[in-house]
Amino acid sequence: MDTLKEIYAYRHMIFSLVRKDLRGRYKGSVLGFLWTFINPLLQLVVYTVVFKIILKTNIERYYLYLFIALIAWIFFSASLTGGAASIVAQKDLIKKIYFPRQVIPISYVTSCFVNMLLSFIVVFIVIIFSGTGFNFSALLYLPVIMVVEYILSLGAALIVSAVTVYFRDLEHILGIVTMALMYMTPIMYDKSIVPERLLPIFNLNPMTHIIGCYRDILYYKTVPELSGLLSSFVLGTVFLIAGHFLFLKLQRHFAEEL
Amino acid sequence: MDNNIVIDVRNITKKFKVYFDKGAQLKERLLFRKRNRYEERDVLKGISFQVQKGEAVGLIGHNGCGKSTTLKLLTKIMYPDSGEIVMQGRISSLIELGAGFHPDMSGRENIYTNASIFGLTKKEIDARFNDIVEFSELAEFIDNPVRTYSSGMYMRLAFSVAINVDADILLIDEILAVGDTNFQTKCFNRLRELKSGGMTVIIVTHDLSTIEKFCDKAIWLNDGLIVREGRSDEVVDAYFRFMNDKKLETEKKAVPEKSGEPEQSENNIQEDSGEIDYSANRFGLRHAEIKKARMLNPENKDTRIFRTGERLTIEISYHINRPDEYVFGFGFYDMDGRCLYGNNTQLDRMKISPENTDGRISVDIESFPLLAGKYILNVAIVDADGTPMDFYRSYCEFEVVSHDRSTGYFSIEHNWRL
């Protein structure tokens, strides 16, 4: 409880770290902040070419189908890989000044989150121009699923950021793991084509449900299935609580290990 | 617990693992098991102390005694292995000024970022912003990126932020050495103000005069334990004595017997040429020569380190080429070449016409008056008219240690009366 209070007291530090991160990320590049939008758009082009034109998937408006999932996925995977390095990257600060260490992964995940929100502006533009339109009652669930994904991402980031301090390989291992996870989550294909015997594994993956919800809301324009939403919320909360306690324990020796 | 006690340190210990060759990666951990060997070093072996509200406490001790570690434990950058630290109030630290400054951001933005690291909210920073800028004297540069600042400006900005946090406890580690003297004075004045306003201050520094001037209490740490704790002047005195003794000790060990050879032996012997190069370190006609000069401590050991108030003997071994009347002299200079004291046998109304070709002359200084510092000895033989025969401008350097902490060059007996 004290920790939460303290983190709240340091909220301005979180804000300024997020701002610094967002502003500093593309500093010096010609296109600057535009990269926030260009990056996912280029990924979209690549995957669309591969899956729609070469592999000839028969999903309608595949670019939108993929885009929604991709933006949501990028938030999670960036939180995981970048979150892992976040504490190590701020070692100068940690070795010299006291502040609740959780501030760093929280800031990192939050800045990824803000990036996702900004990317959703592009998603909305695409939705409008494709003539897909919105279902406004379904749209009410969008913030909910975003919060659920935030909780999950933060929990995961707390764990990997703390562990990476003691075990630096994790950062590189996570590069492979997130790639594998990406193909193990129905992002570029539909869950319906997953073989029956693999389904239990897919259902264990919280991102399967989260991506599903995003698609329900924006692509299929329906209210998402509550069971999927609930199970991903429960899983996310478990991650967050586990992450919180693990972090609390591991952070005691950060200054010495860094 | 007494309400006035804001810091209560109870028997804390801290060990560091010192890896011989640390492998942080899996491959290294598995492949090179041996490399994971480490030594555990006890940095703190159980220290306890209490600090009251509004007190200023100095931590002193030589390098590696654990004082900086103690400070890091107080800031909660690190945690003790055992024991407990209870602190009350908001803590601000001047351990590393400007950590977290972003060089590309302006002074203004960095004030906000930096203050937020101390746990201030936007509103609180807004309220302090003008004070911070005013104190830093950087108003006209505040919108320039910090990378354009000089290091002095950088420190000024950082210090101004840290000192305006309105902390209840301020922890300072060896940082006031930066900045010009004016700003330093300003910092200390501000610290005094804050202190009289009830702020508690803990300082770690090697500068004993800071501790004495500013702190009410001092804690002397050695080898992870508290040696002495009490009024700052008393503790500083005891520590000072200890350090002096240690210095003498190491000097003795390192150089058991210093050879009395001059550090520079320029042998521009100017036999009878009549011309003397006065700019050389050693010059003269060499009708009489200095073979060797020794500086002896009270145990008659040739050394280069002495104590104020103890006996010092200078012994000159000479060789006479032409029997005549000669004058032997010595002098002490500071490192800038200023003469602090000089004397010779003529000034002391002695007439010396050595009969043997080789001999020794020595002079005893019963109570050596120079204060702590480095000095230069010069020795010389001149003839009765003052023509240099063998003159060493700088024969050797020597060091003096002292319990007397007066400033200047000489220790002068004195007593205060009221």
Tab-separated table of C-alpha atoms in Angstrom, chain A residues 6 8-14 16-17 19-20 23-24 27 92-101 165-169 172-173 248 251-258, chain B residues 14-17 19 22 24-27 29 72 75-81 91 93 95-96 99-102 104-105 109 112-114 116-122 125:
chain	number	residue	atom	x	y	z
A	6	GLU	CA	4.638	6.599	-3.060
A	8	TYR	CA	1.289	8.216	-6.726
A	9	ALA	CA	3.424	10.893	-5.089
A	10	TYR	CA	5.895	10.492	-7.922
A	11	ARG	CA	3.227	10.777	-10.621
A	12	HIS	CA	4.806	13.887	-12.008
A	13	MET	CA	8.031	12.003	-12.533
A	14	ILE	CA	6.085	9.441	-14.540
A	16	SER	CA	7.821	13.859	-17.314
A	17	LEU	CA	9.545	10.563	-18.136
A	19	ARG	CA	7.025	13.125	-22.147
A	20	LYS	CA	10.775	12.875	-22.348
A	23	ARG	CA	9.753	13.634	-27.404
A	24	GLY	CA	13.183	12.116	-27.329
A	27	LYS	CA	14.830	13.322	-31.882
A	92	ASP	CA	22.675	6.148	-13.787
A	93	LEU	CA	19.527	7.447	-12.252
A	94	ILE	CA	18.989	4.365	-10.133
A	95	LYS	CA	22.504	4.305	-8.766
A	96	LYS	CA	22.375	7.912	-7.764
A	97	ILE	CA	18.926	8.972	-6.757
A	98	TYR	CA	16.140	7.454	-4.793
A	99	PHE	CA	12.668	7.205	-6.243
A	100	PRO	CA	10.283	4.277	-6.356
A	101	ARG	CA	11.872	2.108	-9.012
A	165	VAL	CA	18.944	-6.488	-14.107
A	166	TYR	CA	20.214	-9.813	-12.777
A	167	PHE	CA	20.113	-11.717	-16.017
A	168	ARG	CA	20.922	-9.565	-19.011
A	169	ASP	CA	20.319	-12.289	-21.573
A	172	HIS	CA	17.782	-10.846	-26.151
A	173	ILE	CA	15.791	-13.946	-25.375
A	248	LEU	CA	9.514	-5.290	-4.855
A	251	GLN	CA	14.601	-3.992	-6.636
A	252	ARG	CA	16.438	-4.051	-3.303
A	253	HIS	CA	19.707	-4.886	-4.970
A	254	PHE	CA	19.326	-2.913	-8.175
A	255	ALA	CA	21.920	-0.327	-7.239
A	256	GLU	CA	24.530	-3.010	-6.578
A	257	GLU	CA	23.818	-5.134	-9.637
A	258	LEU	CA	23.789	-2.314	-12.135
B	14	LYS	CA	26.089	-4.136	4.469
B	15	LYS	CA	28.158	-6.546	2.432
B	16	PHE	CA	29.274	-6.063	-1.099
B	17	LYS	CA	30.052	-8.860	-3.455
B	19	TYR	CA	33.379	-10.201	-8.321
B	22	LYS	CA	31.679	-11.105	-13.326
B	24	ALA	CA	26.250	-11.214	-16.308
B	25	GLN	CA	25.198	-13.398	-19.178
B	26	LEU	CA	23.922	-16.901	-19.154
B	27	LYS	CA	26.716	-18.192	-21.345
B	29	ARG	CA	27.584	-17.946	-15.950
B	72	LYS	CA	23.318	5.533	0.065
B	75	THR	CA	18.660	7.602	0.656
B	76	LYS	CA	17.304	4.101	0.065
B	77	ILE	CA	19.323	3.720	-3.097
B	78	MET	CA	20.549	0.564	-1.409
B	79	TYR	CA	19.151	-1.494	1.427
B	80	PRO	CA	21.017	-2.799	4.461
B	81	ASP	CA	21.585	-6.542	4.786
B	91	ILE	CA	14.275	13.285	1.898
B	93	SER	CA	19.716	14.180	-1.692
B	95	ILE	CA	24.458	12.847	-3.951
B	96	GLU	CA	24.750	13.208	-7.632
B	99	ALA	CA	21.506	13.061	-12.511
B	100	GLY	CA	18.624	12.816	-14.907
B	101	PHE	CA	19.341	16.075	-16.676
B	102	HIS	CA	18.605	15.796	-20.341
B	104	ASP	CA	18.899	18.598	-25.183
B	105	MET	CA	16.149	19.978	-23.036
B	109	GLU	CA	12.265	21.689	-18.721
B	112	TYR	CA	10.623	20.267	-13.999
B	113	THR	CA	12.048	16.848	-14.785
B	114	ASN	CA	14.668	16.990	-12.088
B	116	SER	CA	9.866	15.518	-10.345
B	117	ILE	CA	12.574	12.976	-9.578
B	118	PHE	CA	12.537	14.311	-6.042
B	119	GLY	CA	8.834	13.552	-5.909
B	120	LEU	CA	7.452	17.020	-6.456
B	121	THR	CA	4.191	17.508	-8.286
B	122	LYS	CA	3.746	20.015	-11.065
B	125	ILE	CA	7.344	22.894	-8.848
